[in-house]
Structures are given as structure tokens and as C-alpha cells.
Short mmCIF file of N, CA and C in Angstrom, two decimals:
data_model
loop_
_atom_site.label_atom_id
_atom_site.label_comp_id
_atom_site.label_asym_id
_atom_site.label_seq_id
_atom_site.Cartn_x
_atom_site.Cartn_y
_atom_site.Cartn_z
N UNK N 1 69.73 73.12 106.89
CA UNK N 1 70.86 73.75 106.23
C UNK N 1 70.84 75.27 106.41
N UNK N 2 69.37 75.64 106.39
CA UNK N 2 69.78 77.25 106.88
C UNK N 2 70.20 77.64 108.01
N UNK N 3 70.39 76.66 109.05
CA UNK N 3 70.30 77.35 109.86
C UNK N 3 71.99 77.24 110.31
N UNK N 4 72.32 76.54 109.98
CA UNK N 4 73.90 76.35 109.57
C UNK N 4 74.49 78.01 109.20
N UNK N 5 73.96 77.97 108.10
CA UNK N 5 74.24 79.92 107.49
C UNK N 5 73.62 80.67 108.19
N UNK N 6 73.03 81.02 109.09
CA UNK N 6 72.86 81.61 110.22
C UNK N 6 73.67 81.69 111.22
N UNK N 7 73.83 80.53 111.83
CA UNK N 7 74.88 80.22 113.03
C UNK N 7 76.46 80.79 112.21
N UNK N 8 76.45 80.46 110.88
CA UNK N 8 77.77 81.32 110.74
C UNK N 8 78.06 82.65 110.20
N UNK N 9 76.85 83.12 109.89
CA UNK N 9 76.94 84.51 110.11
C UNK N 9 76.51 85.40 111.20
N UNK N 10 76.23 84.37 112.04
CA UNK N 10 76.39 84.77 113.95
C UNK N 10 77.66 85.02 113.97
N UNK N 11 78.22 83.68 114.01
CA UNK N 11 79.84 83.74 114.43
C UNK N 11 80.46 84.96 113.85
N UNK N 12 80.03 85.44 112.39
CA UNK N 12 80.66 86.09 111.88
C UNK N 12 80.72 87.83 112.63
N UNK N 13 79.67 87.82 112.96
CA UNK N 13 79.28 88.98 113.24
C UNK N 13 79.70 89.41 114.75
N UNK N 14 79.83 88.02 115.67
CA UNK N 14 80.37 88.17 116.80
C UNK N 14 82.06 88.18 116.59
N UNK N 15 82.75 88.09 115.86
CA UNK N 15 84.13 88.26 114.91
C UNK N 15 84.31 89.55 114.95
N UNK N 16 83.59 89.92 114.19
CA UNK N 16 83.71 91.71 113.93
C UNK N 16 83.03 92.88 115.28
N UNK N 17 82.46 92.19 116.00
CA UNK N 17 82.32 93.02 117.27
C UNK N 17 83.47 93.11 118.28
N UNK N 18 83.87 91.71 118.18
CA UNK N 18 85.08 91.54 119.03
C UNK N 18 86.21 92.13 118.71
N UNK N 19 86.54 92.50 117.18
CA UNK N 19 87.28 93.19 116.48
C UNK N 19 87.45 94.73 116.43
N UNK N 20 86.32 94.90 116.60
CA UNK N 20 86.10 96.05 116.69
C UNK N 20 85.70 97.05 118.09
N UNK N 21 85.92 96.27 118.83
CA UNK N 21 85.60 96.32 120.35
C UNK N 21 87.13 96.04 120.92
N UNK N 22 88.55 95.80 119.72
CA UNK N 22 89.51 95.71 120.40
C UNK N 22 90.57 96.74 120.13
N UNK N 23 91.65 96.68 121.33
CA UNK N 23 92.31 98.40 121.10
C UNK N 23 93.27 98.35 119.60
N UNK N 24 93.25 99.56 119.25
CA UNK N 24 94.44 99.63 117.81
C UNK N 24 95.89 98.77 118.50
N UNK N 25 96.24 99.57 119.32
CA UNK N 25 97.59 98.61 119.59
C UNK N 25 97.76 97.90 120.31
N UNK N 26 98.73 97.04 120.52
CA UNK N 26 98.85 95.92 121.49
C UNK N 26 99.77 96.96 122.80
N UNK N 27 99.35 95.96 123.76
CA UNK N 27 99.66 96.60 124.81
C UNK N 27 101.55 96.83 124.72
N UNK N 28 102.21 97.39 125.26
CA UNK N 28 103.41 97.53 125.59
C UNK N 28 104.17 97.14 123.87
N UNK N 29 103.53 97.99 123.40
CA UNK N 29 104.19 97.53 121.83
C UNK N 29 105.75 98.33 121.29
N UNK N 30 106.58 97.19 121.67
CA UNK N 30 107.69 97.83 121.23
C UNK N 30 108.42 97.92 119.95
N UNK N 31 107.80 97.46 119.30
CA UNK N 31 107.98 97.36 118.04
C UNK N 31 107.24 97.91 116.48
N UNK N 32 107.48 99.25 116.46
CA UNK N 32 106.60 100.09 115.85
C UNK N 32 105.77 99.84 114.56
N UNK N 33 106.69 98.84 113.81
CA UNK N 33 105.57 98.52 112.89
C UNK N 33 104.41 97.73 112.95
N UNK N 34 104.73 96.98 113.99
CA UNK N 34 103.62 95.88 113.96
C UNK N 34 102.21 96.62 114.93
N UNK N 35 102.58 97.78 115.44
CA UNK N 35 101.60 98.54 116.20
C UNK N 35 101.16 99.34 115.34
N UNK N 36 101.77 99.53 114.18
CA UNK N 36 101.69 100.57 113.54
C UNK N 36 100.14 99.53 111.98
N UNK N 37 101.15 98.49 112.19
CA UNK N 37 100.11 97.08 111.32
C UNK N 37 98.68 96.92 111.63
N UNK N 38 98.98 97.31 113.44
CA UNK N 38 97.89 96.92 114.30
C UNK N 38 96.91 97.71 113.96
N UNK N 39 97.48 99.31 114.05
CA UNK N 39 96.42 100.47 113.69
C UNK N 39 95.63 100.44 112.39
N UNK N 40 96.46 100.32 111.10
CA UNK N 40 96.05 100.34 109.91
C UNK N 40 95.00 99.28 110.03
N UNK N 41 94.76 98.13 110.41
CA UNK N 41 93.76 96.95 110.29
C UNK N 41 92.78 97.19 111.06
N UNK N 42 92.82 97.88 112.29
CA UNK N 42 91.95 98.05 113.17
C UNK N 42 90.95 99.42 112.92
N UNK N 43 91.58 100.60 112.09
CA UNK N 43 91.02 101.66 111.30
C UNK N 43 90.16 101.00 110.24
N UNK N 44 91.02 99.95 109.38
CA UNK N 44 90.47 99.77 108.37
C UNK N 44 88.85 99.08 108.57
N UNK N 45 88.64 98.32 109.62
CA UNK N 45 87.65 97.59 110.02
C UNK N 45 86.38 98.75 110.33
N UNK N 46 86.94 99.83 111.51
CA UNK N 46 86.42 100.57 111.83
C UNK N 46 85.79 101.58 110.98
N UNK N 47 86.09 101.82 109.91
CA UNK N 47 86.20 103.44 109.70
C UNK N 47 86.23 102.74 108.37
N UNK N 48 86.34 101.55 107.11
CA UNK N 48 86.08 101.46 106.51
C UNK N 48 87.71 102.02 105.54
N UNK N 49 88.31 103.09 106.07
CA UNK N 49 89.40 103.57 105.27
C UNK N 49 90.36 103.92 106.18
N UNK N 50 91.55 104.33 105.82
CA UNK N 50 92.52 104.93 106.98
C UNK N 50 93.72 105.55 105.98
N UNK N 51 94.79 106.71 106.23
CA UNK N 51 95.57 106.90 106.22
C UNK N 51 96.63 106.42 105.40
N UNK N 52 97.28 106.62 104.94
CA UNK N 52 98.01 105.42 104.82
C UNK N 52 99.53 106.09 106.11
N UNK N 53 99.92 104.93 106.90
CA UNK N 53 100.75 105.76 108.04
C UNK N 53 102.42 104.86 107.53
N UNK N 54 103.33 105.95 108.10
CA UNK N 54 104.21 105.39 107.55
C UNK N 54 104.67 104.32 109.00
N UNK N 55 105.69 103.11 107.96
CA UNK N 55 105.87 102.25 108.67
C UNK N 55 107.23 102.27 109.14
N UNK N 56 107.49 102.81 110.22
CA UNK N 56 108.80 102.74 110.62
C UNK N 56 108.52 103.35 112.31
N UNK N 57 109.95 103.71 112.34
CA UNK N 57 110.12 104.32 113.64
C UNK N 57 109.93 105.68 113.42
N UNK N 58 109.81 107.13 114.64
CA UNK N 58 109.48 108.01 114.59
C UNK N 58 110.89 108.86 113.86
N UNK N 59 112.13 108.31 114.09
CA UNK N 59 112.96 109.00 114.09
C UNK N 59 113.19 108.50 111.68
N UNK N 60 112.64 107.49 111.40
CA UNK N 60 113.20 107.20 110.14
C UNK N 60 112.06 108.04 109.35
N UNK N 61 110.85 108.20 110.10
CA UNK N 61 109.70 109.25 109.14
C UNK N 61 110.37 110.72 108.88
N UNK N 62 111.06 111.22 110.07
CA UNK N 62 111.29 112.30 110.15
C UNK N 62 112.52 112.16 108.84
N UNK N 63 113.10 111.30 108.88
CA UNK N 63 114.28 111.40 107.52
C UNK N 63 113.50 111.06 106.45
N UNK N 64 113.00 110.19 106.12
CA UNK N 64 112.05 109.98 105.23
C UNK N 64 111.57 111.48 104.63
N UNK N 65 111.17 112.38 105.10
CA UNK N 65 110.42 113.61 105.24
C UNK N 65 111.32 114.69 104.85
N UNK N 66 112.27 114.07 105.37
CA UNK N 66 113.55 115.85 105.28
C UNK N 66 115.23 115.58 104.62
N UNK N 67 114.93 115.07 104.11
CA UNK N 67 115.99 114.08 103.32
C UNK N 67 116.04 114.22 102.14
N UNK N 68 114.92 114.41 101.47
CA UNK N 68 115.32 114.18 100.09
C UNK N 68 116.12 115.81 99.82
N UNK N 69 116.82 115.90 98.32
CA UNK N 69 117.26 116.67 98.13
C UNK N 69 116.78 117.63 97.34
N UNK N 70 115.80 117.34 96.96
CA UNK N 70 114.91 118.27 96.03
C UNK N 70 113.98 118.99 97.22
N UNK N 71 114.29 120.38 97.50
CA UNK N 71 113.64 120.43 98.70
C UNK N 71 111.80 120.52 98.06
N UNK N 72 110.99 120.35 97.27
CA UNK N 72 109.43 120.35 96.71
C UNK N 72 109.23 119.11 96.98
N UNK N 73 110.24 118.22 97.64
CA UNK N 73 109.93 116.49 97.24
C UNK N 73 109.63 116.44 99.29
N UNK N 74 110.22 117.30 99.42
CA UNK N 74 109.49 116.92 101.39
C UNK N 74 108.90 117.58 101.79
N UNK N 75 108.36 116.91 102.95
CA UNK N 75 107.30 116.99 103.05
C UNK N 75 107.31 116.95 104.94
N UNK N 76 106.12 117.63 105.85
CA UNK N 76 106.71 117.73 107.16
C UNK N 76 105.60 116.35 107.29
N UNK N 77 106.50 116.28 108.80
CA UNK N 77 105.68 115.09 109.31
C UNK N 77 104.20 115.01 110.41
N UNK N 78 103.62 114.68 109.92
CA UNK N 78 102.12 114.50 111.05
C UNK N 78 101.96 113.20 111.95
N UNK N 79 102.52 113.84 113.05
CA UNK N 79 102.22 113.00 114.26
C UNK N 79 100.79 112.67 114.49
N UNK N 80 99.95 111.21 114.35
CA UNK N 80 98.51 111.16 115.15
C UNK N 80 98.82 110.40 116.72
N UNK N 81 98.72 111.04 116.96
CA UNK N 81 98.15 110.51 118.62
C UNK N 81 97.55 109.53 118.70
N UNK N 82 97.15 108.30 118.66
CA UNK N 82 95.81 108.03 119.21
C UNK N 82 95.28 107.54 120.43
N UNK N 83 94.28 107.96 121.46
CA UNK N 83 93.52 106.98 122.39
C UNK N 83 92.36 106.62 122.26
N UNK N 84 92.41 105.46 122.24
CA UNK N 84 91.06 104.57 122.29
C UNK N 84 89.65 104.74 123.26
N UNK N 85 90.42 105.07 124.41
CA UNK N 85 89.59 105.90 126.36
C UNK N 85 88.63 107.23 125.37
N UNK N 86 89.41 107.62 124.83
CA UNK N 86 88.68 109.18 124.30
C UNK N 86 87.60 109.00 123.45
N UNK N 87 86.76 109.53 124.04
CA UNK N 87 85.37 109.66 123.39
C UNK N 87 85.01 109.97 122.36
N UNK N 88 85.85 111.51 121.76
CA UNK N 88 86.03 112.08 120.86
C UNK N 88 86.99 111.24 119.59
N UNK N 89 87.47 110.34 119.83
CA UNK N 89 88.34 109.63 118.95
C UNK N 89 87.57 109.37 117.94
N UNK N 90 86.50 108.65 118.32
CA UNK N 90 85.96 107.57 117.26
C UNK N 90 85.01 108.64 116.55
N UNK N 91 85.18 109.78 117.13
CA UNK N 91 84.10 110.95 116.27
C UNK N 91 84.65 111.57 115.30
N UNK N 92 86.10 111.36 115.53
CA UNK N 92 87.29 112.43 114.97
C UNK N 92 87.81 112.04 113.93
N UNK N 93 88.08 110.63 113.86
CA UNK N 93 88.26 109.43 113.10
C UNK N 93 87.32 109.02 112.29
N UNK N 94 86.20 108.72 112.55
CA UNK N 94 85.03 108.71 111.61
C UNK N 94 84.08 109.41 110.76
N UNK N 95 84.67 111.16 110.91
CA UNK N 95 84.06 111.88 110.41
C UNK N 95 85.15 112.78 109.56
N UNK N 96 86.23 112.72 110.32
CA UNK N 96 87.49 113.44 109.78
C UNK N 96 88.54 112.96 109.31
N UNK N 97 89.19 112.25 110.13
CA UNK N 97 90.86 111.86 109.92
C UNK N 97 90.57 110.69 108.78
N UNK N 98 89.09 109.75 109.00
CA UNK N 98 89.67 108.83 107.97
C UNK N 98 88.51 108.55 106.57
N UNK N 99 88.24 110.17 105.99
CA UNK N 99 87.36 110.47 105.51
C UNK N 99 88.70 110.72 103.74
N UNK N 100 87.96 110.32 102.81
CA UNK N 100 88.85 110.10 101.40
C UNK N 100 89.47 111.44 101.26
N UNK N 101 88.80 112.67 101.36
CA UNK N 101 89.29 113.88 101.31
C UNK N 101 90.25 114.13 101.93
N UNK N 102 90.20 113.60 103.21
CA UNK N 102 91.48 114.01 104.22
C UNK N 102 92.51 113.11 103.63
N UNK N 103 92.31 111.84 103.43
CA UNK N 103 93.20 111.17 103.51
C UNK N 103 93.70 111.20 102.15
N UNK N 104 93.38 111.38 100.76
CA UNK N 104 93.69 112.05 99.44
C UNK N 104 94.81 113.07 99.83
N UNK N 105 94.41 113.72 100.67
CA UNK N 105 95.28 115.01 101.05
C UNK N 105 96.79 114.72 101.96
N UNK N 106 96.42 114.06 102.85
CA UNK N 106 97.20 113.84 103.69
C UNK N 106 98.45 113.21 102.83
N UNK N 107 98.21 112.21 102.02
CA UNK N 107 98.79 111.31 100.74
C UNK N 107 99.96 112.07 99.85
N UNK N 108 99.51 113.38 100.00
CA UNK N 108 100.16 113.97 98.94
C UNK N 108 100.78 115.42 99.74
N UNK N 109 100.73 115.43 100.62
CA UNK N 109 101.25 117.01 101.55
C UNK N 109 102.57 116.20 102.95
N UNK N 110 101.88 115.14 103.23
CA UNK N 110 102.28 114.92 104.97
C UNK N 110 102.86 113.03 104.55
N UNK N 111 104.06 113.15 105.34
CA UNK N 111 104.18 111.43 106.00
C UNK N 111 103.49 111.67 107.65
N UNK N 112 102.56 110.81 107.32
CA UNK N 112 101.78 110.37 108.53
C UNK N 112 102.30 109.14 109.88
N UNK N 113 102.89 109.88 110.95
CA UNK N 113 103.12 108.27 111.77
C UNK N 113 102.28 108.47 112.59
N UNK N 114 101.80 107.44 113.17
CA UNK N 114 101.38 107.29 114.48
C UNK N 114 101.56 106.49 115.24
N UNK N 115 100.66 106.74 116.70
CA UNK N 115 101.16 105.77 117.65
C UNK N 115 99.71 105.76 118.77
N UNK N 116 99.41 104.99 119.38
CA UNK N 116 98.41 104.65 120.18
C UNK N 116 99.20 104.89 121.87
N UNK N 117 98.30 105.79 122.59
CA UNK N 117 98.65 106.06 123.71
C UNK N 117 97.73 105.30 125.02
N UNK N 118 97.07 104.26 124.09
CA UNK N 118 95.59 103.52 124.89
C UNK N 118 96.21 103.19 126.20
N UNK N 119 97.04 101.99 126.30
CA UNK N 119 97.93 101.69 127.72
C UNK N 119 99.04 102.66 127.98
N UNK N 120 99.16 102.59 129.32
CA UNK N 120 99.84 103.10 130.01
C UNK N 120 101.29 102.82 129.35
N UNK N 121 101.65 101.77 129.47
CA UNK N 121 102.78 101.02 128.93
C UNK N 121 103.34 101.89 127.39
N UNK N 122 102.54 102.18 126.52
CA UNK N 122 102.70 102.81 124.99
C UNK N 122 103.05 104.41 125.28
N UNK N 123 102.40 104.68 126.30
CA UNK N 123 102.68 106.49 126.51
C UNK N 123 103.94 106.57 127.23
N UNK N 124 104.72 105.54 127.83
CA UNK N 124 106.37 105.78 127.77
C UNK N 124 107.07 105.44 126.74
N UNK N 125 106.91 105.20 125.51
CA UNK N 125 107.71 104.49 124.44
C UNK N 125 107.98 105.94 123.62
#
């Protein structure tokens, strides 16, 4: 019987490598929230915390942001970049961008979108 709970916290563990060994967005993702779904789950795994990013298209954050009429109530928008290829990512991300302080902050100053530039395919969208 133990070794049953072994073998499935093998599996388990080969789960979360594979998970974590896979890119934030899907390739050729034309559809921003679900890349945008992709990121938040794939941070969250990684990095333990993330952002919270807004879910839309680039052009509805920016209204989202500059819209309201109380001008103290907007807020500008923060574009993240992300590539997965970059070395510096997972340093930048794990020490900075998705650290409680930043992201406390970010929460209350910035609507956050992003977008993954990993494939070729995502850096024309």
C-alpha cells in the first residue's frame, strides 16, 4: 500500500514539472482572455502569487483605466510583456513582479494587462 502513495506522488510531481516546464500562453492565442487565464495559472503555479491582470482586450483595459469620471478613480495602464526564452524572466518574476508588495501595489495604482510574446505567432497579435 505504500508504495501505491509513492507512485502517486511520483505522478504528482511529474504533473507539476510538466506544468511548470510549460509556456504561459498557448501558441497563436487569439483570444485574450483565455491567454490571459493561461498566464494567471501558470504564474500562479510558478511563483506561488501573481498580479491580478485584467481580463480583456488591450483596447477595453485602456477604457477600463480612463473612463471613469471621477478623474482619482483612474488609473494608467501597465503593459507586462512576457517571454518565456528570457532568462531574466523567471528572475524578474520571482523576485519582483510577483512578490505581495508589488503586487499589493500594483492592485491599487495600475490595471495590469498582459500578453506573452513566447511564439512567434503571439508577437503579431
Amino acid at each position: 500500500m505504500d508504495d501505491n502513495i509513492l507512485e502517486n506522488d511520483e505522478d504528482s510531481m511529474d504533473y507539476d514539472r510538466e506544468f511548470s516546464n510549460s509556456t504561459p500562453f498557448p501558441p497563436k492565442c487569439e483570444n485574450e482572455i483565455v491567454g490571459i487565464d493561461s498566464l494567471t495559472k501558470c504564474f500562479e503555479q510558478r511563483y506561488d502569487a501573481c498580479p491580478v491582470f485584467f481580463r480583456g482586450s488591450l483596447r477595453d483595459a485602456c477604457q477600463a483605466a480612463f473612463n471613469p469620471i471621477v478623474i482619482q478613480e483612474r488609473r494608467p495602464v501597465l503593459v507586462y510583456i512576457h517571454n518565456d526564452e528570457s532568462l531574466l524572466s523567471n528572475i524578474f518574476c520571482k523576485t519582483i513582479f510577483c512578490s505581495t508588495t508589488i503586487i499589493d501595489y500594483l492592485l491599487e495604482n495600475y490595471i495590469v494587462w498582459p500578453w506573452d510574446i513566447t511564439f512567434q505567432s503571439n508577437k503579431n497579435s
